[in-house]
Coordinates of C-alpha atoms and ligand atoms in Angstrom, one line a residue:
X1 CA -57.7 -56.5 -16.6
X2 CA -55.4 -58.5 -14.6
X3 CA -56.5 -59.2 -10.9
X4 CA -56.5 -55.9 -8.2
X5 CA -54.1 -58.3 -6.2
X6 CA -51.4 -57.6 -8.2
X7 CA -52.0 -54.1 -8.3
X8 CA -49.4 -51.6 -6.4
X9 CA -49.9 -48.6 -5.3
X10 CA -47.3 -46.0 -3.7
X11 CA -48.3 -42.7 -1.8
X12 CA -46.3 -40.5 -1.2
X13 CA -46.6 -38.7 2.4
X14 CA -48.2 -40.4 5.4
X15 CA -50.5 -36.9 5.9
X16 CA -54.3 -37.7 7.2
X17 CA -55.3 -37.8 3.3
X18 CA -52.6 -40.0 2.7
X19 CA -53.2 -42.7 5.5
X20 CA -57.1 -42.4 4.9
X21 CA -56.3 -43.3 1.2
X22 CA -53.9 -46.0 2.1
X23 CA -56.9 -48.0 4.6
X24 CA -59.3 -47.6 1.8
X25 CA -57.0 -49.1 -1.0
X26 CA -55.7 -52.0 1.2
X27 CA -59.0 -52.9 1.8
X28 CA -60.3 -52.9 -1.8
X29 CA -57.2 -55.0 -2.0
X30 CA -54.2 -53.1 -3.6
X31 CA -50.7 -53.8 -2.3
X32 CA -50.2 -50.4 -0.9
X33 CA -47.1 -48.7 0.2
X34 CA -46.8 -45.1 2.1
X35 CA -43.2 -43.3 1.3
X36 CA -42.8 -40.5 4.0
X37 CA -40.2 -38.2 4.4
X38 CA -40.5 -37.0 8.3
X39 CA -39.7 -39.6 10.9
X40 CA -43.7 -39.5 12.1
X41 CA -46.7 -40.3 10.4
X42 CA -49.7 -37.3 10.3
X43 CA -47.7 -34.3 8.3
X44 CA -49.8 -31.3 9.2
X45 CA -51.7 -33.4 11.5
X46 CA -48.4 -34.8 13.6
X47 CA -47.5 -33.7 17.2
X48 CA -44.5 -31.9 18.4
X49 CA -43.4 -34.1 21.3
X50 CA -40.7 -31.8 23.9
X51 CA -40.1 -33.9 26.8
X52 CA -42.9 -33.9 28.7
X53 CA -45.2 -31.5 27.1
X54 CA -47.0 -32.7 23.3
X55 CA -48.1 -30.0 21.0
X56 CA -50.0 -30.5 17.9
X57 CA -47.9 -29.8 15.1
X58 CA -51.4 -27.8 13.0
X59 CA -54.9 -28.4 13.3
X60 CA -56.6 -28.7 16.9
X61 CA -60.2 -28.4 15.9
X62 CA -61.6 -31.5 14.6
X63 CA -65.4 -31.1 12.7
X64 CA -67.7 -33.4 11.9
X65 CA -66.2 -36.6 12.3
X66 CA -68.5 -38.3 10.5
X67 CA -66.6 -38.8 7.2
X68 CA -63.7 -40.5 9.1
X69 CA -66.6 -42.6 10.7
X70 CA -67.9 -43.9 7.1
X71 CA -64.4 -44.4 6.0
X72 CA -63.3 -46.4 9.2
X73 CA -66.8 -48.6 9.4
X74 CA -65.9 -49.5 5.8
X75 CA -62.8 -51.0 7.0
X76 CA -64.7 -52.6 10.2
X77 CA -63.3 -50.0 12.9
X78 CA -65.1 -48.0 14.8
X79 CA -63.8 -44.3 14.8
X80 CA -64.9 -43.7 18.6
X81 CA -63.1 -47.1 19.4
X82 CA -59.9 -45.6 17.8
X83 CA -59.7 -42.0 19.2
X84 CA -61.3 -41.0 22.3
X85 CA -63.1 -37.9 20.9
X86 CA -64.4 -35.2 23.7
X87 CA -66.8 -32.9 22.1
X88 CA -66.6 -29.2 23.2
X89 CA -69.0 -27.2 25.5
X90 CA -68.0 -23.9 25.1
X91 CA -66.4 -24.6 21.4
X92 CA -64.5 -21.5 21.5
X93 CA -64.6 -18.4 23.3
X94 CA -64.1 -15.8 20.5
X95 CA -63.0 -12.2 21.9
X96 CA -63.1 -9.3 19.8
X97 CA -60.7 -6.6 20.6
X98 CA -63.4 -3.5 19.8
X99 CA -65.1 -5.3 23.1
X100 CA -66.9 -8.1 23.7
X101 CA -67.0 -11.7 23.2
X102 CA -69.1 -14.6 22.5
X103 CA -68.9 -18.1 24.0
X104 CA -69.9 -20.0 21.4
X105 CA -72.1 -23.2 22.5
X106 CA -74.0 -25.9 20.7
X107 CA -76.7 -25.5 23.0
X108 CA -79.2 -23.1 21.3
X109 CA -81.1 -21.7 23.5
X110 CA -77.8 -20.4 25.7
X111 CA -76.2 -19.7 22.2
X112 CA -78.8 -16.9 21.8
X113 CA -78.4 -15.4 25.1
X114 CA -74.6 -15.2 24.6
X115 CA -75.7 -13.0 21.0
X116 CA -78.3 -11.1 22.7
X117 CA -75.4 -10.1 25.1
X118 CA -73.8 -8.2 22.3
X119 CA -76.7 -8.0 19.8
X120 CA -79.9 -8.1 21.4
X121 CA -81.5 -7.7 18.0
X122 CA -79.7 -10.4 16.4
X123 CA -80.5 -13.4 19.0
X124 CA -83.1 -14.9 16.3
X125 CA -80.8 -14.9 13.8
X126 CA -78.9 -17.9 14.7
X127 CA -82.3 -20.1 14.6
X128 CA -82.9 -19.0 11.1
X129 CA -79.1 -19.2 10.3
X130 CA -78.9 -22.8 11.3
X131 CA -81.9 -24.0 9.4
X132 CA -80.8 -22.4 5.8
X133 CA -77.7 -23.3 6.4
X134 CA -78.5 -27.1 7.2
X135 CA -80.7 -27.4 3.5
X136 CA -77.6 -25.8 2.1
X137 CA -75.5 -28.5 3.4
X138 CA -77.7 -30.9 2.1
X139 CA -77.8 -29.8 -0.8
X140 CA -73.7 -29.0 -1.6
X141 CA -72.6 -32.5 0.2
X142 CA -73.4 -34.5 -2.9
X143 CA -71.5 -31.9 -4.8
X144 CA -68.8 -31.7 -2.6
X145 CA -68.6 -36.0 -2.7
X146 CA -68.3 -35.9 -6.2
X147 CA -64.5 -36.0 -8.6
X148 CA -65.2 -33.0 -10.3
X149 CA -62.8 -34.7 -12.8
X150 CA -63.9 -31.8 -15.8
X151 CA -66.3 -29.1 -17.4
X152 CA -69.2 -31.5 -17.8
X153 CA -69.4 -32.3 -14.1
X154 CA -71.2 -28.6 -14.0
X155 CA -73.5 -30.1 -16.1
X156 CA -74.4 -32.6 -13.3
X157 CA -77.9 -32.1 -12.1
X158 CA -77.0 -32.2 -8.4
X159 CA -74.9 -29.2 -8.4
X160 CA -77.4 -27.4 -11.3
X161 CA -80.4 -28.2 -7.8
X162 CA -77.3 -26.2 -5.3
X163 CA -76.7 -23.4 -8.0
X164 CA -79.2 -20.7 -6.4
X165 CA -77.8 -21.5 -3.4
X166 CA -74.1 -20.8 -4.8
X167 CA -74.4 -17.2 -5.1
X168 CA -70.8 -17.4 -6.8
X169 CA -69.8 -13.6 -6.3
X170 CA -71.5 -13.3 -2.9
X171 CA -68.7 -13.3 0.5
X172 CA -69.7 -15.4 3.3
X173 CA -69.9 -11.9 5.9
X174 CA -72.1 -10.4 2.9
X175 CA -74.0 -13.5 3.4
X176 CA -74.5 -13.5 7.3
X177 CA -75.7 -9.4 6.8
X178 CA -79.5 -11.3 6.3
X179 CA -79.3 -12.9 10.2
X180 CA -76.5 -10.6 12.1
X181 CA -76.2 -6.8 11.3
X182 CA -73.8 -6.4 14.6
X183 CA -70.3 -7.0 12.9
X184 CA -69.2 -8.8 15.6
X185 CA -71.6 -11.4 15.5
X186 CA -71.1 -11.9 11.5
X187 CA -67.7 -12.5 12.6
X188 CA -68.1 -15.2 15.0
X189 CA -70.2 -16.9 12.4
X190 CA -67.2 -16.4 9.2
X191 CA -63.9 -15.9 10.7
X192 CA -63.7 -20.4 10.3
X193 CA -63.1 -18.6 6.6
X194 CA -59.6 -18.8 8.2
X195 CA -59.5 -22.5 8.6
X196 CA -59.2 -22.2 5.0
X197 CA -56.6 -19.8 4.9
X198 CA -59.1 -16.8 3.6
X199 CA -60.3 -13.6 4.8
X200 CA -63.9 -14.1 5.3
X201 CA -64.6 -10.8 3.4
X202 CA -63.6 -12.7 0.1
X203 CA -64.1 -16.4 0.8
X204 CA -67.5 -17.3 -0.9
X205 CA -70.6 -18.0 1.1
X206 CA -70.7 -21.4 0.4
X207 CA -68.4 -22.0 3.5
X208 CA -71.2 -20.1 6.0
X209 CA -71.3 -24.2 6.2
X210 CA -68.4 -24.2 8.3
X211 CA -69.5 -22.8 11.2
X212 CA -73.3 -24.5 11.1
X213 CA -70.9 -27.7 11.2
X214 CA -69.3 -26.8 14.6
X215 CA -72.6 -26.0 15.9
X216 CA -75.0 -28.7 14.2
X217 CA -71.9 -31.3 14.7
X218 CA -70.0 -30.1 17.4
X219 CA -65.9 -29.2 17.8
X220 CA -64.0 -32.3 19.2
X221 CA -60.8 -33.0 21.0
X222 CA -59.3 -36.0 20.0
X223 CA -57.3 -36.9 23.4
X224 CA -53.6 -36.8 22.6
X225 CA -54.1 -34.3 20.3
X226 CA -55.5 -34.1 16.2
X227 CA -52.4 -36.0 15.8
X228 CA -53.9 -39.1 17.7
X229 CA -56.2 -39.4 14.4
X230 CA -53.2 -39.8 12.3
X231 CA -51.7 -42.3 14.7
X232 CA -54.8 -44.0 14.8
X233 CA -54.8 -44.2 10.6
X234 CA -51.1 -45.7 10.4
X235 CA -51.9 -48.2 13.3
X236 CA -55.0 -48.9 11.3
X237 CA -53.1 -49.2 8.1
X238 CA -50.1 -51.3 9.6
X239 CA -52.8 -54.3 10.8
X240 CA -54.2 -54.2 7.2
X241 CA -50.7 -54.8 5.8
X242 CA -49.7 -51.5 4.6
X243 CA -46.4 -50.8 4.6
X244 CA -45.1 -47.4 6.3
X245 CA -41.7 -46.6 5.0
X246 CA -40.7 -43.7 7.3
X247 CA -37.8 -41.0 7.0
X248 CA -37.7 -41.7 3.5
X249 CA -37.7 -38.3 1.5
X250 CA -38.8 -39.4 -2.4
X251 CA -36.8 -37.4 -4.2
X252 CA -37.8 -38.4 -7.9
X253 CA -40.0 -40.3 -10.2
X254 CA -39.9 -42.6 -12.3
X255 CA -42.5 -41.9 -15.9
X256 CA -42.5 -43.7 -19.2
X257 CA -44.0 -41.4 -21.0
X258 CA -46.7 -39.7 -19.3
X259 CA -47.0 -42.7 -16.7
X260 CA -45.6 -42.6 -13.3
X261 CA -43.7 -45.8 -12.6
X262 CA -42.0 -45.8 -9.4
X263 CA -40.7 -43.2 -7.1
X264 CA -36.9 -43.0 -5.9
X265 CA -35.5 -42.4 -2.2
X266 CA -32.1 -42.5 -0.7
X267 CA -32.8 -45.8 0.0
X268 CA -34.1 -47.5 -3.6
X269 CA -36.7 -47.5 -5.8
X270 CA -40.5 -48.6 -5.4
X271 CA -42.0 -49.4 -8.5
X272 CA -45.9 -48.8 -8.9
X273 CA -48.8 -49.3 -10.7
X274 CA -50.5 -46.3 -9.5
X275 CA -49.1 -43.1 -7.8
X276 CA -50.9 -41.1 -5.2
X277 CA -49.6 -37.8 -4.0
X278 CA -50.4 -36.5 -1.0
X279 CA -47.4 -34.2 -0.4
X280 CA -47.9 -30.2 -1.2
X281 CA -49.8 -29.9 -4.5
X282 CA -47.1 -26.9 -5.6
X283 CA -44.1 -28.2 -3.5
X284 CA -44.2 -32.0 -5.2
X285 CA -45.2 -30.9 -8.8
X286 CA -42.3 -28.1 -9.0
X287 CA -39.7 -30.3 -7.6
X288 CA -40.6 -33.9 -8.6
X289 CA -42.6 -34.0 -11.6
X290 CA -40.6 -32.5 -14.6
X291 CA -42.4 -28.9 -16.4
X292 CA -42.2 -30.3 -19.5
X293 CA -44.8 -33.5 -18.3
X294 CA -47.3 -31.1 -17.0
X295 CA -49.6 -28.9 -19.2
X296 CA -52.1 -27.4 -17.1
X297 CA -49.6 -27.2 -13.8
X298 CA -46.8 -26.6 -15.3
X299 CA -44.5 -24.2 -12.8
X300 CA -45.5 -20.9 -14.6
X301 CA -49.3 -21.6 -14.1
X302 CA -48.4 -22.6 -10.5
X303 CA -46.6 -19.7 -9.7
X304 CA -49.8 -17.5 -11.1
X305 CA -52.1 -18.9 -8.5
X306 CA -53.7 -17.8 -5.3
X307 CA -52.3 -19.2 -2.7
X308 CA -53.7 -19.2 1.6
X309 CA -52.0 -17.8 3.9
X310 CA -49.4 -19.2 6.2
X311 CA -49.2 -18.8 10.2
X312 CA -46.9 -18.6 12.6
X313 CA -46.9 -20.4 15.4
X314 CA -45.6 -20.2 19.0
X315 CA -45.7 -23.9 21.3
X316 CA -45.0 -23.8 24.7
X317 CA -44.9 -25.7 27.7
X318 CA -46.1 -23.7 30.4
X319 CA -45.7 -24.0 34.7
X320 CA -49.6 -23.9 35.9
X321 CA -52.6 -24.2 34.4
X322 CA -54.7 -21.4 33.0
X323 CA -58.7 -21.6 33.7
X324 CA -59.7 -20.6 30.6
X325 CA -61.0 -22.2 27.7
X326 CA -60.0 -24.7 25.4
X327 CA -60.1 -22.5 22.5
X328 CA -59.8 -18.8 22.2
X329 CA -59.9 -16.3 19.0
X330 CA -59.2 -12.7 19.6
X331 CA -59.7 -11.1 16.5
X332 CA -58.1 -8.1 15.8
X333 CA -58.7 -4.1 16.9
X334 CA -58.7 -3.8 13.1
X335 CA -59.5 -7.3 11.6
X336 CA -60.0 -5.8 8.1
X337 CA -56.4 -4.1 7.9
X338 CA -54.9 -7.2 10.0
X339 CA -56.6 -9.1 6.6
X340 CA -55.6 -6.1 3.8
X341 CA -51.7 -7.2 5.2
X342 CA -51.8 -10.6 5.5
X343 CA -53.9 -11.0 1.9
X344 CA -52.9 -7.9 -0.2
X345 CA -50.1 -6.2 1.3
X346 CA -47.9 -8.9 2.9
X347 CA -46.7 -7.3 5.7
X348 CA -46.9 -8.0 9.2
X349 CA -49.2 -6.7 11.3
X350 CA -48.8 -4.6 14.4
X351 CA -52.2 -5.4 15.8
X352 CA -52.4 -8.9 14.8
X353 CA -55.5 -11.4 15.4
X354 CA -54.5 -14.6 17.0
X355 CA -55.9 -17.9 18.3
X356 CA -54.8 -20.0 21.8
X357 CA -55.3 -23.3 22.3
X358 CA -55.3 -24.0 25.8
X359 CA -55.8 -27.9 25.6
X360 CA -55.0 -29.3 29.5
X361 CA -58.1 -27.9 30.8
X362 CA -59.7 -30.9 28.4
X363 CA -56.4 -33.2 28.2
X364 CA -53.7 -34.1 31.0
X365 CA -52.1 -36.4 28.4
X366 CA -50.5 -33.2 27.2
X367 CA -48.4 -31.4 29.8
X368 CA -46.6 -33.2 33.3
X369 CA -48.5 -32.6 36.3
X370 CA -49.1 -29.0 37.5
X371 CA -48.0 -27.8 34.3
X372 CA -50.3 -26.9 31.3
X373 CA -49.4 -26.4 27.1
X374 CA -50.5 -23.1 24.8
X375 CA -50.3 -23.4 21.2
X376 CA -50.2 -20.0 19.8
X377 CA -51.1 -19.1 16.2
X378 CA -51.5 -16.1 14.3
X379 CA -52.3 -15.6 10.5
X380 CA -49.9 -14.3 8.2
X381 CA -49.4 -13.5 4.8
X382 CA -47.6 -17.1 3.0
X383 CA -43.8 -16.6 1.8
X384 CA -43.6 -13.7 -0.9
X385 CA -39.9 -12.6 -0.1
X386 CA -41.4 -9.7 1.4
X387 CA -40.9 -10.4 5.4
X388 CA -37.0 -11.6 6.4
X389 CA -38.2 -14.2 9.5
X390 CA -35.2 -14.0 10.1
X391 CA -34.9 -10.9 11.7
X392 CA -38.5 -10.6 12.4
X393 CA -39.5 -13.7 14.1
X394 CA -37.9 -12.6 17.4
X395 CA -39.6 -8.9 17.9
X396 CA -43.6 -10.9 16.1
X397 CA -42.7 -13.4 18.9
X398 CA -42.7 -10.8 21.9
X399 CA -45.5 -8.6 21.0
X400 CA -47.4 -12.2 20.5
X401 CA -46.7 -13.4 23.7
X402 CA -47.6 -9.9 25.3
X403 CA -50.9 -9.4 23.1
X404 CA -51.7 -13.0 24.6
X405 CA -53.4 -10.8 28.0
X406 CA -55.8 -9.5 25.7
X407 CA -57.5 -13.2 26.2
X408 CA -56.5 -13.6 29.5
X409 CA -53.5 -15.2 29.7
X410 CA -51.3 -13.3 31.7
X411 CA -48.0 -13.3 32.6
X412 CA -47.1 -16.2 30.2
X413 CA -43.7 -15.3 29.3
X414 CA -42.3 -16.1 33.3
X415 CA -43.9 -19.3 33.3
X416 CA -42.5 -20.5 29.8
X417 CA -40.6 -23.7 30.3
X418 CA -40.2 -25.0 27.2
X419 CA -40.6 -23.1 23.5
X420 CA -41.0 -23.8 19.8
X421 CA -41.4 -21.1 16.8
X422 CA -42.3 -21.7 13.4
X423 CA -42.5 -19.1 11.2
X424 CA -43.4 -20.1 7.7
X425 CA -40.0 -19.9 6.2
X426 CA -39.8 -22.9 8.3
X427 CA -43.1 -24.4 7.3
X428 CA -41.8 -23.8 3.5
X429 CA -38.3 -25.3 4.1
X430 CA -38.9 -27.7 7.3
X431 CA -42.3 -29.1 6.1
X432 CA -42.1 -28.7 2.2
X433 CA -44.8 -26.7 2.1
X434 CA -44.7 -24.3 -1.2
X435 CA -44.0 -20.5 0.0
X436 CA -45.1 -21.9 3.6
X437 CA -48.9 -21.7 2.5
X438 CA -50.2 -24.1 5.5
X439 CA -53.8 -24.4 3.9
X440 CA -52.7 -25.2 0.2
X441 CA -54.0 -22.9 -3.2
X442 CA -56.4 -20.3 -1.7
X443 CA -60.2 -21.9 -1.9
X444 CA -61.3 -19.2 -4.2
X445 CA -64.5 -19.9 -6.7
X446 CA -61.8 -20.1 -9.7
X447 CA -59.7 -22.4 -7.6
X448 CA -62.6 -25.0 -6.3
X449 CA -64.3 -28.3 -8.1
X450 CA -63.2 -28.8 -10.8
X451 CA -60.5 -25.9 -11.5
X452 CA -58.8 -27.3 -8.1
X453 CA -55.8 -29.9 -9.2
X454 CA -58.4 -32.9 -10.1
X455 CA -58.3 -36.1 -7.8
X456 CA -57.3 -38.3 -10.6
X457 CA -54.4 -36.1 -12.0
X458 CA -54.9 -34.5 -15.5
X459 CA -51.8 -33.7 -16.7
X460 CA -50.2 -37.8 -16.2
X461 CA -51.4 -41.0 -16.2
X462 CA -51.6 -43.5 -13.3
X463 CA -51.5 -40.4 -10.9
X464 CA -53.9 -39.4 -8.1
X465 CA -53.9 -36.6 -5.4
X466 CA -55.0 -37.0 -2.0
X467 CA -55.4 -34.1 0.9
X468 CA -55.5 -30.5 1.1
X469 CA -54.3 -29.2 -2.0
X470 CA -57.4 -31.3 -4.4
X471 CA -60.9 -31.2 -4.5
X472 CA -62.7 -30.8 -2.0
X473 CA -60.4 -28.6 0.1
X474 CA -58.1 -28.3 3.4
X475 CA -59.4 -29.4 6.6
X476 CA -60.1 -32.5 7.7
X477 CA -63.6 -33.3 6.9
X478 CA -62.4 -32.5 3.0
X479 CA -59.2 -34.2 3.4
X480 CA -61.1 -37.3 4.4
X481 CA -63.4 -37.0 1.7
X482 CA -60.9 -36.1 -0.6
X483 CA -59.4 -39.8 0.5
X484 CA -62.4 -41.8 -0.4
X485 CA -63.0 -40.1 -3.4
X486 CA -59.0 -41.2 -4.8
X487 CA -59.8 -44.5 -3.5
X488 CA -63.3 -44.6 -5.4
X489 CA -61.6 -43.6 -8.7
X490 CA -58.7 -45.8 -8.5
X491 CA -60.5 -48.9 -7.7
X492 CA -63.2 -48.1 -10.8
X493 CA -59.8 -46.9 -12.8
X494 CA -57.8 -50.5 -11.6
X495 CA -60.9 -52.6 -12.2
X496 CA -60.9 -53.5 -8.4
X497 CA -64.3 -54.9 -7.0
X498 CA -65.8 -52.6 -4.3
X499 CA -66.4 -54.3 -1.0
X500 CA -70.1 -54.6 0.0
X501 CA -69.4 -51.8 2.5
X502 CA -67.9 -49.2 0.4
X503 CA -69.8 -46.0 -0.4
X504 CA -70.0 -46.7 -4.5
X505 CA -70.3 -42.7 -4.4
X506 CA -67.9 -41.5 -6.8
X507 CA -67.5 -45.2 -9.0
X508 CA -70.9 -44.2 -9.6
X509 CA -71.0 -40.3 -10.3
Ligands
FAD601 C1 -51.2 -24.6 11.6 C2 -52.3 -25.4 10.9 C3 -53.5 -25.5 11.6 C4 -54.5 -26.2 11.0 N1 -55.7 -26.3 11.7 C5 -56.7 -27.1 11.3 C6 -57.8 -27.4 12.1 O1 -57.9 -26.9 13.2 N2 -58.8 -28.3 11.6 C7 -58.7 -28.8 10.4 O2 -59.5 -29.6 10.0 N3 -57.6 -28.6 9.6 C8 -56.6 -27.8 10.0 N4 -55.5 -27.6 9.2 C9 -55.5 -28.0 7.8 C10 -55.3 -29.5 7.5 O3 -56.2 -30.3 8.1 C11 -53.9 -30.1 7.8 O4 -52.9 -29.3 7.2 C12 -53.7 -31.5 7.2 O5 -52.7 -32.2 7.9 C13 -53.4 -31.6 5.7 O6 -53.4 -32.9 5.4 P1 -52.8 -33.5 4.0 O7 -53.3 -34.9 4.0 O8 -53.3 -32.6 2.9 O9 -51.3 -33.4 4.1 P2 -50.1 -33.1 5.1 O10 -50.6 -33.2 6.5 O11 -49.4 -31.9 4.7 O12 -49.2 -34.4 4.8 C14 -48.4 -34.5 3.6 C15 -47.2 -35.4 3.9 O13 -46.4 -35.6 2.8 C16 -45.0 -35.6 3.2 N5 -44.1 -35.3 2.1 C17 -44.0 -34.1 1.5 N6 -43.0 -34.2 0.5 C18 -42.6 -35.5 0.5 C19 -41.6 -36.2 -0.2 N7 -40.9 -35.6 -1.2 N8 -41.4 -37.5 0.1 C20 -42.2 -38.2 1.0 N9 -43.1 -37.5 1.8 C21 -43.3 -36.2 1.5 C22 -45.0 -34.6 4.3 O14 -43.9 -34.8 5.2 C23 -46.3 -34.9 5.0 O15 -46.2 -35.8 6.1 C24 -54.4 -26.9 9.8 C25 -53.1 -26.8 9.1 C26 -52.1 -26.1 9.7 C27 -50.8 -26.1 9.0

């Protein structure tokens, strides 16, 4: 093997994954190159910038930042130094439009008072939900640290040990029925199903890990927005000799054979020695890699399978300030027929669900003085031809704006000073995201581990995935770990020496 110096990697898209992938690999000492096609770094993770007011562009919860953390010490940085992190207190206020709502809080004891408020009965519940669910994280985060690179990996002992805990056919709101029986509390406790893109109804239980992460972990606000993280990465990156090409759409790829080569933009060619993708699984395999190369993807496979949902989204910069809190969910009149049209039916809904981030009461960075930003975002079915945005986006936008009262935030549309849409037509055509679906294939049991597109690719050679659409999942914690998990594989793959610091994790698995 010839040394890793000489080694050259290109990725392709500077999303979270993407930069994470790109610090590991420069530091294991690959010559690494990021090919992006947006002018800014962070995809998903970017900000909208509009004159005075920043918006971030899709996430605005970040959860347990510790994988970032290990990834960043490996590298010498501290993550805290990097992004000035404010963690949550309440996390979200979570209104539910039978009546009620929950502040939820990490602090227990005022936790179960906000429950007993709605439940009395169910106020002991969270003590017990917290402590199965923290052996059940536990137990899956080996699991979900490993490649899952094929069939035998089920074989491995450490998920064999999670199994009973798995219950495969079992949703995570069937799972919350043994601590909450008020409906409204499961709810608070599975509707972070949706961080996934899936109605919590059908996502398995596994993810009841989500929300014992925002409580046992806390929900943080990077300052400047999630998109400071990605800023933070390509600064990272830059200093360790990365090279950021940006505004550089690749637009082919270069095989011999089965092995990628070199990708092509409209301004050359880079040739490689390994390929990471971190663009949309679907979008980049339909439209770079030819059908005849891929067995297991190939386009008719891809077309057969489930994909998340999409959103669309309202930003705007707003005169005032509203006192309310940093994060508000009101869920639905009818959440399980706002789900039946999103999922099933792919219609919009009249009586949608929808979430506000309000993030000036936390940040000033965000808005000018005396002014304030909302980011408004409602769940909707992914692109199926069905909905003409079009013509619809105008009339979804108004009933949004005045369903936005049902959280408190009144009179919004007279103090609207700046405005941005996306529907996800646009997230499918502006952000290359296949049939807009913003969180990737859906993260049903038949999609996940190993029967999720594998982190070392199966159907080429030289090829890796990075980010939402591989194992583990969407969402940042994943996307992270999907990151070191690439890294690990390619630098046992390449024959590169691990540094001291590096986790050895997946080389090892
Ligand atoms: C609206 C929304 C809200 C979300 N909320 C949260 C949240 O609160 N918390 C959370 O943890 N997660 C959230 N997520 C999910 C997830 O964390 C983000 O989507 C994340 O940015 C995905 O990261 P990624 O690395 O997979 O890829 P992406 O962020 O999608 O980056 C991929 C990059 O590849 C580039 N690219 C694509 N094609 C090409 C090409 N041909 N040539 C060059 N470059 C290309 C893209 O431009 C992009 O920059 C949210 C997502 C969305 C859309």
């Amino acid at each position: 093997m010839s040394s890793p110096e000489k080694k050259s990697i290109v990725i392709i898209g500077a999303g979270p994954g993407g930069l994470a992938s790109a610090i590991l690999l420069a530091h294991r000492g690959f010559r690494v190159r990021v090919v992006e096609r947006l002018p800014v770094v962070g995809g998903r993770t970017s900000s909208l910038q509009a004159g005075p007011y920043t918006f971030d562009l899709g996430p605005t919860f970040f959860l347990y930042p510790q994988v970032l953390q290990k990834i960043l010490a490996e590298v010498g940085r501290d993550l805290h130094r990097e992004v000035d992190l404010r963690r949550l207190d309440p996390q979200y206020r979570i209104l539910f439009g039978e009546g009620g709502q929950v502040d939820a809080t990490p602090d227990p004891e005022r936790m179960k008072r906000e429950i007993a408020r709605l439940a009395p009965e169910d106020a002991d519940g969270f003590e017990r939900f917290m402590s199965e669910n923290r052996r059940k994280l536990a137990t899956f985060a080996p699991v979900l640290e490993s490649p899952f690179s094929g069939w035998s990996d089920l074989l491995n002992p450490r998920l064999f040990d999670a199994l009973p805990q798995l219950n495969p056919h079992q949703s995570v709101d069937t799972y919350l029925r043994k601590f909450f029986k008020d409906p409204r509390i499961r709810l608070s406790f599975c509707f972070q199903s949706k961080y996934l893109g899936m109605s919590p109804f059908r996502c398995p239980s596994l993810f009841s890990i989500l929300s014992f992460l925002e409580y046992e972990h806390g929900v943080f606000h990077p300052i400047g927005g999630c998109a400071a993280i990605s800023q933070a990465l390509a600064r990272i990156a830059r200093e360790m000799g990365v090279e950021i090409h940006l505004g550089e759409p690749v637009e082919s790829l270069r095989f011999q054979g089965r092995k990628a080569t070199g990708v092509v933009t409209p301004k050359g060619t880079y040739g490689c020695d390994g390929l990471v993708i971190n663009a949309d699984f679907a979008r980049a395999m339909t439209s770079l890699v030819p059908d005849a190369l891929r067995r297991k993807w190939s386009d008719r496979k891809i077309a057969a399978k489930k994909f998340s949902c999409s959103t669309f989204m309202i930003y705007l910069g707003i005169e005032g300030k509203y006192d309310l809190p940093h994060h508000s969910i009101f869920i639905s009149e009818n959440y399980e027929e706002n789900l039946a049209e999103i999922d099933h039916r792919h219609v919009l809904s009249k009586r949608p669900s929808f979430y506000v981030q309000n993030a000036s009461v936390t940040d000033p960075t965000l808005a000018p003085p005396g002014g304030s930003t909302l980011y408004i975002l409602a769940p909707v079915t992914h692109d199926t031809g069905s909905i003409d945005w079009r013509t619809e986006a105008g009339p979804f936008r108004d009933m949004l704006i005045k369903r936005l009262a049902l959280a408190g935030f009144s009179g919004v549309e007279e103090r609207i000073r700046y405005e941005r849409v996306i529907t996800p037509a646009d997230w499918d055509s502006q952000y290359n995201i296949h049939r807009g679906a913003t969180f990737n294939l859906a993260h049903s049991l038949d999609q996940m581990l190993h029967l999720r597109p594998r982190n070392r690719f199966e159907d080429l050679e030289g090829v890796y995935l990075v980010g939402g659409g591989t194992h583990p999942g969407s969402g940042l914690p994943v996307i992270f770990e999907s990151a070191r998990i690439t890294a690990d594989l390619m630098t046992s793959d390449y024959g590169a020496p691990l540094p001291s610091t590096a986790s050895l994790q997946t080389a090892a698995a």
